[in-house]
PDB file of C-alpha atoms in Angstrom:
ATOM      1  CA  UNK A   1      -0.297  -0.038   0.322  1.00  0.00           C
ATOM      2  CA  UNK A   2       3.458   2.175   0.804  1.00  0.00           C
ATOM      3  CA  UNK A   3       4.326   1.672  -2.546  1.00  0.00           C
ATOM      4  CA  UNK A   4       1.375   2.840  -4.150  1.00  0.00           C
ATOM      5  CA  UNK A   5       0.560   5.930  -2.030  1.00  0.00           C
ATOM      6  CA  UNK A   6       3.529   7.031  -3.582  1.00  0.00           C
ATOM      7  CA  UNK A   7       3.670   6.028  -6.975  1.00  0.00           C
ATOM      8  CA  UNK A   8      -0.158   8.188  -6.722  1.00  0.00           C
ATOM      9  CA  UNK A   9       1.999  10.782  -5.239  1.00  0.00           C
ATOM     10  CA  UNK A  10       4.792  10.429  -7.794  1.00  0.00           C
ATOM     11  CA  UNK A  11       2.296  10.756 -10.355  1.00  0.00           C
ATOM     12  CA  UNK A  12       0.118  14.099  -8.227  1.00  0.00           C
ATOM     13  CA  UNK A  13       3.112  16.054  -8.256  1.00  0.00           C
ATOM     14  CA  UNK A  14       3.832  15.113 -12.517  1.00  0.00           C
ATOM     15  CA  UNK A  15       0.215  15.623 -13.465  1.00  0.00           C
ATOM     16  CA  UNK A  16       0.504  19.706 -11.116  1.00  0.00           C
ATOM     17  CA  UNK A  17       4.081  20.572 -13.020  1.00  0.00           C
ATOM     18  CA  UNK A  18       2.404  19.185 -16.013  1.00  0.00           C
ATOM     19  CA  UNK A  19      -0.358  21.352 -15.525  1.00  0.00           C
ATOM     20  CA  UNK A  20       1.949  24.859 -14.388  1.00  0.00           C
ATOM     21  CA  UNK A  21       3.905  24.454 -17.348  1.00  0.00           C
ATOM     22  CA  UNK A  22       0.449  24.538 -19.376  1.00  0.00           C
ATOM     23  CA  UNK A  23      -1.190  26.856 -16.716  1.00  0.00           C
ATOM     24  CA  UNK A  24       2.488  29.908 -17.434  1.00  0.00           C
ATOM     25  CA  UNK A  25       3.550  29.647 -20.368  1.00  0.00           C
ATOM     26  CA  UNK A  26       6.964  31.410 -20.416  1.00  0.00           C
ATOM     27  CA  UNK A  27       6.588  31.083 -15.984  1.00  0.00           C
ATOM     28  CA  UNK A  28       8.693  29.200 -14.743  1.00  0.00           C
ATOM     29  CA  UNK A  29       8.553  27.219 -12.302  1.00  0.00           C
ATOM     30  CA  UNK A  30       9.940  26.523  -9.004  1.00  0.00           C
ATOM     31  CA  UNK A  31      10.223  23.567  -6.293  1.00  0.00           C
ATOM     32  CA  UNK A  32       8.559  25.681  -4.140  1.00  0.00           C
ATOM     33  CA  UNK A  33       5.725  27.140  -6.569  1.00  0.00           C
ATOM     34  CA  UNK A  34       4.886  23.191  -7.176  1.00  0.00           C
ATOM     35  CA  UNK A  35       4.824  22.677  -3.608  1.00  0.00           C
ATOM     36  CA  UNK A  36       2.783  25.116  -2.977  1.00  0.00           C
ATOM     37  CA  UNK A  37      -0.018  24.425  -5.055  1.00  0.00           C
ATOM     38  CA  UNK A  38       0.147  20.832  -4.077  1.00  0.00           C
ATOM     39  CA  UNK A  39      -0.360  21.514  -0.566  1.00  0.00           C
ATOM     40  CA  UNK A  40       2.726  19.821   0.588  1.00  0.00           C
ATOM     41  CA  UNK A  41       6.753  21.231   2.031  1.00  0.00           C
ATOM     42  CA  UNK A  42       9.527  21.270  -0.637  1.00  0.00           C
ATOM     43  CA  UNK A  43      10.960  18.642   1.803  1.00  0.00           C
ATOM     44  CA  UNK A  44       8.402  16.679   0.542  1.00  0.00           C
ATOM     45  CA  UNK A  45       8.172  16.952  -2.434  1.00  0.00           C
ATOM     46  CA  UNK A  46      12.930  16.011  -2.462  1.00  0.00           C
ATOM     47  CA  UNK A  47      10.895  12.769  -1.396  1.00  0.00           C
ATOM     48  CA  UNK A  48       9.767  11.912  -3.761  1.00  0.00           C
ATOM     49  CA  UNK A  49      12.136  13.439  -6.824  1.00  0.00           C
ATOM     50  CA  UNK A  50      15.802  14.035  -5.781  1.00  0.00           C
ATOM     51  CA  UNK A  51      15.421  17.667  -7.973  1.00  0.00           C
ATOM     52  CA  UNK A  52      13.490  19.748 -10.440  1.00  0.00           C
ATOM     53  CA  UNK A  53      14.984  18.004 -13.053  1.00  0.00           C
ATOM     54  CA  UNK A  54      14.162  14.128 -12.323  1.00  0.00           C
ATOM     55  CA  UNK A  55      10.448  15.711 -12.634  1.00  0.00           C
ATOM     56  CA  UNK A  56      11.479  16.755 -16.110  1.00  0.00           C
ATOM     57  CA  UNK A  57      13.088  13.542 -17.045  1.00  0.00           C
ATOM     58  CA  UNK A  58      10.344  11.804 -15.499  1.00  0.00           C
ATOM     59  CA  UNK A  59       8.098  13.745 -17.660  1.00  0.00           C
ATOM     60  CA  UNK A  60      10.329  13.327 -20.530  1.00  0.00           C
ATOM     61  CA  UNK A  61      10.120   9.156 -19.674  1.00  0.00           C
ATOM     62  CA  UNK A  62       6.418   9.436 -19.775  1.00  0.00           C
ATOM     63  CA  UNK A  63       6.136  11.055 -24.014  1.00  0.00           C
ATOM     64  CA  UNK A  64       8.407   9.539 -24.848  1.00  0.00           C
ATOM     65  CA  UNK A  65       7.107   5.700 -23.728  1.00  0.00           C
ATOM     66  CA  UNK A  66       4.210   7.190 -25.049  1.00  0.00           C
ATOM     67  CA  UNK A  67       5.064   8.348 -28.501  1.00  0.00           C
ATOM     68  CA  UNK A  68       7.728   5.665 -29.541  1.00  0.00           C
ATOM     69  CA  UNK A  69       5.604   2.191 -27.732  1.00  0.00           C
ATOM     70  CA  UNK A  70       2.319   3.724 -30.106  1.00  0.00           C
ATOM     71  CA  UNK A  71       5.086   3.788 -33.712  1.00  0.00           C
ATOM     72  CA  UNK A  72       6.960   0.843 -33.229  1.00  0.00           C
ATOM     73  CA  UNK A  73       2.883  -0.952 -34.444  1.00  0.00           C
ATOM     74  CA  UNK A  74       3.260   1.773 -36.734  1.00  0.00           C
ATOM     75  CA  UNK A  75       5.577   0.393 -38.296  1.00  0.00           C
ATOM     76  CA  UNK A  76       3.729  -2.941 -38.199  1.00  0.00           C
ATOM     77  CA  UNK A  77       0.903  -2.365 -39.457  1.00  0.00           C
ATOM     78  CA  UNK A  78       0.804  -3.195 -43.020  1.00  0.00           C
ATOM     79  CA  UNK A  79       0.649   0.802 -44.721  1.00  0.00           C
ATOM     80  CA  UNK A  80       2.034   2.370 -47.730  1.00  0.00           C
ATOM     81  CA  UNK A  81       4.606   4.458 -47.212  1.00  0.00           C
ATOM     82  CA  UNK A  82       2.553   7.674 -47.194  1.00  0.00           C
ATOM     83  CA  UNK A  83      -0.379   6.098 -44.826  1.00  0.00           C
ATOM     84  CA  UNK A  84       2.882   5.251 -42.348  1.00  0.00           C
ATOM     85  CA  UNK A  85       4.799   8.894 -42.456  1.00  0.00           C
ATOM     86  CA  UNK A  86       1.091  10.726 -41.126  1.00  0.00           C
ATOM     87  CA  UNK A  87       0.286   8.305 -39.189  1.00  0.00           C
ATOM     88  CA  UNK A  88       3.976   8.570 -37.453  1.00  0.00           C
ATOM     89  CA  UNK A  89       3.332  12.625 -38.143  1.00  0.00           C
ATOM     90  CA  UNK A  90      -0.464  12.165 -36.598  1.00  0.00           C
ATOM     91  CA  UNK A  91       0.705  10.830 -33.667  1.00  0.00           C
ATOM     92  CA  UNK A  92       3.359  13.774 -32.536  1.00  0.00           C
ATOM     93  CA  UNK A  93       0.836  16.114 -32.937  1.00  0.00           C
ATOM     94  CA  UNK A  94      -1.529  14.285 -31.389  1.00  0.00           C
ATOM     95  CA  UNK A  95       0.496  13.578 -28.083  1.00  0.00           C
ATOM     96  CA  UNK A  96       1.461  17.857 -27.706  1.00  0.00           C
ATOM     97  CA  UNK A  97      -1.786  18.841 -28.987  1.00  0.00           C
ATOM     98  CA  UNK A  98      -3.413  16.638 -25.548  1.00  0.00           C
ATOM     99  CA  UNK A  99      -0.419  17.166 -23.401  1.00  0.00           C
ATOM    100  CA  UNK A 100       0.877  21.017 -23.782  1.00  0.00           C
ATOM    101  CA  UNK A 101       2.505  21.483 -20.597  1.00  0.00           C
ATOM    102  CA  UNK A 102       4.988  18.166 -21.794  1.00  0.00           C
ATOM    103  CA  UNK A 103       5.487  19.743 -24.883  1.00  0.00           C
ATOM    104  CA  UNK A 104       7.298  23.256 -23.589  1.00  0.00           C
ATOM    105  CA  UNK A 105       9.084  20.115 -22.159  1.00  0.00           C
ATOM    106  CA  UNK A 106       9.937  18.200 -25.110  1.00  0.00           C
ATOM    107  CA  UNK A 107      10.263  22.420 -26.716  1.00  0.00           C
ATOM    108  CA  UNK A 108      13.664  23.174 -24.522  1.00  0.00           C
ATOM    109  CA  UNK A 109      11.149  25.972 -23.339  1.00  0.00           C
ATOM    110  CA  UNK A 110      11.079  24.427 -20.164  1.00  0.00           C
ATOM    111  CA  UNK A 111      14.659  24.170 -19.518  1.00  0.00           C
ATOM    112  CA  UNK A 112      16.200  26.664 -20.242  1.00  0.00           C
ATOM    113  CA  UNK A 113      17.028  27.034 -17.328  1.00  0.00           C
ATOM    114  CA  UNK A 114      18.267  23.795 -15.928  1.00  0.00           C
ATOM    115  CA  UNK A 115      21.511  20.754 -16.932  1.00  0.00           C
ATOM    116  CA  UNK A 116      22.547  21.128 -20.025  1.00  0.00           C
ATOM    117  CA  UNK A 117      21.855  17.013 -19.787  1.00  0.00           C
ATOM    118  CA  UNK A 118      17.723  17.754 -19.541  1.00  0.00           C
ATOM    119  CA  UNK A 119      17.567  19.656 -21.825  1.00  0.00           C
ATOM    120  CA  UNK A 120      19.858  17.122 -24.451  1.00  0.00           C
ATOM    121  CA  UNK A 121      17.258  14.151 -23.626  1.00  0.00           C
ATOM    122  CA  UNK A 122      14.570  17.117 -24.438  1.00  0.00           C
ATOM    123  CA  UNK A 123      16.141  17.166 -27.853  1.00  0.00           C
ATOM    124  CA  UNK A 124      16.712  13.790 -28.587  1.00  0.00           C
ATOM    125  CA  UNK A 125      13.292  13.376 -28.567  1.00  0.00           C
ATOM    126  CA  UNK A 126      13.016  15.105 -31.737  1.00  0.00           C
ATOM    127  CA  UNK A 127      16.500  12.831 -32.160  1.00  0.00           C
ATOM    128  CA  UNK A 128      14.356   9.678 -32.017  1.00  0.00           C
ATOM    129  CA  UNK A 129      11.120  10.806 -33.973  1.00  0.00           C
ATOM    130  CA  UNK A 130      13.334  11.642 -37.696  1.00  0.00           C
ATOM    131  CA  UNK A 131      14.795   8.200 -36.570  1.00  0.00           C
ATOM    132  CA  UNK A 132      11.662   6.330 -36.851  1.00  0.00           C
ATOM    133  CA  UNK A 133      10.928   8.007 -40.265  1.00  0.00           C
ATOM    134  CA  UNK A 134      14.239   7.861 -42.018  1.00  0.00           C
ATOM    135  CA  UNK A 135      13.578   3.701 -40.906  1.00  0.00           C
ATOM    136  CA  UNK A 136      10.067   4.295 -42.382  1.00  0.00           C
ATOM    137  CA  UNK A 137      11.807   5.966 -45.581  1.00  0.00           C
ATOM    138  CA  UNK A 138      14.519   3.851 -45.634  1.00  0.00           C
ATOM    139  CA  UNK A 139      12.414   0.994 -45.711  1.00  0.00           C
ATOM    140  CA  UNK A 140       9.811   1.678 -48.768  1.00  0.00           C
ATOM    141  CA  UNK A 141      13.561   2.217 -50.806  1.00  0.00           C
ATOM    142  CA  UNK A 142      14.711  -0.764 -50.452  1.00  0.00           C
ATOM    143  CA  UNK A 143      10.729  -2.133 -52.690  1.00  0.00           C
ATOM    144  CA  UNK A 144      11.403   0.308 -55.819  1.00  0.00           C
ATOM    145  CA  UNK A 145       6.812   0.089 -55.965  1.00  0.00           C
ATOM    146  CA  UNK A 146       6.970   2.032 -52.987  1.00  0.00           C
ATOM    147  CA  UNK A 147       9.959   4.284 -53.331  1.00  0.00           C
ATOM    148  CA  UNK A 148       9.702   8.043 -53.254  1.00  0.00           C
ATOM    149  CA  UNK A 149      12.241  10.286 -55.180  1.00  0.00           C
ATOM    150  CA  UNK A 150      13.691  12.522 -51.873  1.00  0.00           C
ATOM    151  CA  UNK A 151      16.366  10.957 -50.175  1.00  0.00           C
ATOM    152  CA  UNK A 152      14.934   9.602 -46.412  1.00  0.00           C
ATOM    153  CA  UNK A 153      17.391  11.933 -43.723  1.00  0.00           C
ATOM    154  CA  UNK A 154      15.696  14.772 -46.732  1.00  0.00           C
ATOM    155  CA  UNK A 155      11.869  12.835 -46.309  1.00  0.00           C
ATOM    156  CA  UNK A 156      12.160  12.753 -43.199  1.00  0.00           C
ATOM    157  CA  UNK A 157      13.954  15.592 -42.010  1.00  0.00           C
ATOM    158  CA  UNK A 158      11.057  17.658 -43.871  1.00  0.00           C
ATOM    159  CA  UNK A 159       8.744  15.293 -41.918  1.00  0.00           C
ATOM    160  CA  UNK A 160      10.048  16.345 -38.544  1.00  0.00           C
ATOM    161  CA  UNK A 161      10.235  20.275 -39.452  1.00  0.00           C
ATOM    162  CA  UNK A 162       7.085  20.684 -40.033  1.00  0.00           C
ATOM    163  CA  UNK A 163       5.845  18.695 -36.842  1.00  0.00           C
ATOM    164  CA  UNK A 164       8.413  19.987 -34.650  1.00  0.00           C
ATOM    165  CA  UNK A 165       7.229  24.302 -36.665  1.00  0.00           C
ATOM    166  CA  UNK A 166       3.423  22.825 -35.317  1.00  0.00           C
ATOM    167  CA  UNK A 167       4.122  22.286 -31.927  1.00  0.00           C
ATOM    168  CA  UNK A 168       6.304  25.880 -31.667  1.00  0.00           C
ATOM    169  CA  UNK A 169       3.267  27.478 -32.662  1.00  0.00           C
ATOM    170  CA  UNK A 170       0.625  25.939 -30.450  1.00  0.00           C
ATOM    171  CA  UNK A 171       3.571  26.760 -27.751  1.00  0.00           C
ATOM    172  CA  UNK A 172       3.660  30.092 -28.839  1.00  0.00           C
ATOM    173  CA  UNK A 173       0.032  30.998 -29.808  1.00  0.00           C
ATOM    174  CA  UNK A 174      -0.416  30.190 -24.920  1.00  0.00           C
ATOM    175  CA  UNK A 175      -2.599  26.672 -26.430  1.00  0.00           C
ATOM    176  CA  UNK A 176      -4.746  28.429 -28.315  1.00  0.00           C
ATOM    177  CA  UNK A 177      -4.026  26.948 -31.250  1.00  0.00           C
ATOM    178  CA  UNK A 178      -3.772  23.178 -31.842  1.00  0.00           C
ATOM    179  CA  UNK A 179      -1.022  21.409 -33.683  1.00  0.00           C
ATOM    180  CA  UNK A 180      -4.003  19.849 -34.926  1.00  0.00           C
ATOM    181  CA  UNK A 181      -5.827  22.408 -36.687  1.00  0.00           C
ATOM    182  CA  UNK A 182      -5.741  22.419 -40.819  1.00  0.00           C
ATOM    183  CA  UNK A 183      -3.786  18.967 -40.725  1.00  0.00           C
ATOM    184  CA  UNK A 184      -5.074  17.679 -43.385  1.00  0.00           C
ATOM    185  CA  UNK A 185      -5.448  20.265 -45.488  1.00  0.00           C
ATOM    186  CA  UNK A 186      -1.464  20.369 -45.341  1.00  0.00           C
ATOM    187  CA  UNK A 187      -0.726  16.438 -45.151  1.00  0.00           C
ATOM    188  CA  UNK A 188      -2.422  16.727 -48.524  1.00  0.00           C
ATOM    189  CA  UNK A 189      -0.434  19.248 -49.840  1.00  0.00           C
ATOM    190  CA  UNK A 190       3.055  17.749 -47.660  1.00  0.00           C
ATOM    191  CA  UNK A 191       2.070  14.204 -49.268  1.00  0.00           C
ATOM    192  CA  UNK A 192       1.714  15.455 -52.785  1.00  0.00           C
ATOM    193  CA  UNK A 193       4.761  16.955 -52.315  1.00  0.00           C
ATOM    194  CA  UNK A 194       6.993  13.536 -51.268  1.00  0.00           C
ATOM    195  CA  UNK A 195       4.923  10.925 -53.039  1.00  0.00           C
ATOM    196  CA  UNK A 196       3.668  11.918 -56.358  1.00  0.00           C
ATOM    197  CA  UNK A 197       0.066  12.002 -55.777  1.00  0.00           C
ATOM    198  CA  UNK A 198      -1.633  11.327 -52.077  1.00  0.00           C
ATOM    199  CA  UNK A 199      -2.383   8.019 -50.533  1.00  0.00           C
ATOM    200  CA  UNK A 200       0.550   7.561 -52.948  1.00  0.00           C
TER     201      UNK A 200
END
């Protein structure tokens, strides 16, 4: 029971941090502020997380597990290349839409004043996403009927740049403009450029 209660308290802390990041865009979230929001002492906070950096790392763990466990399923499905790339991009954008506070961490905005390793860890999220996109294009290149004229690294970089830009706009707007807003129409433009005709 004690272990379960400890896990629940850790979850409460992370949820409170995510809400603060969402509700106070641009503001630096201190442990004193977070403890006050939770109605506990900073000492109690540190019993669950040794540092604020470890809290950010836990949020990054959650983002990576949620997104990349699902991205593996996308890669395993019998989808056309355009369908797989679209599914991967939608996965990244949907996670951002549902987790505004964590989006600030992923973009590096919320961890600017933190240790370098935390900032680097946030950057690796996008590196991994680009690697998985690149793998989709490389696997398709082995099949002449699925290959695109665009090199895998170029195509993956283009899709990721688009996703990251929409996430940045979402954060910059104070989370008023969903990263999924207008997605269907914009995807058709990207799809046409990468695959020749929509759906290929």
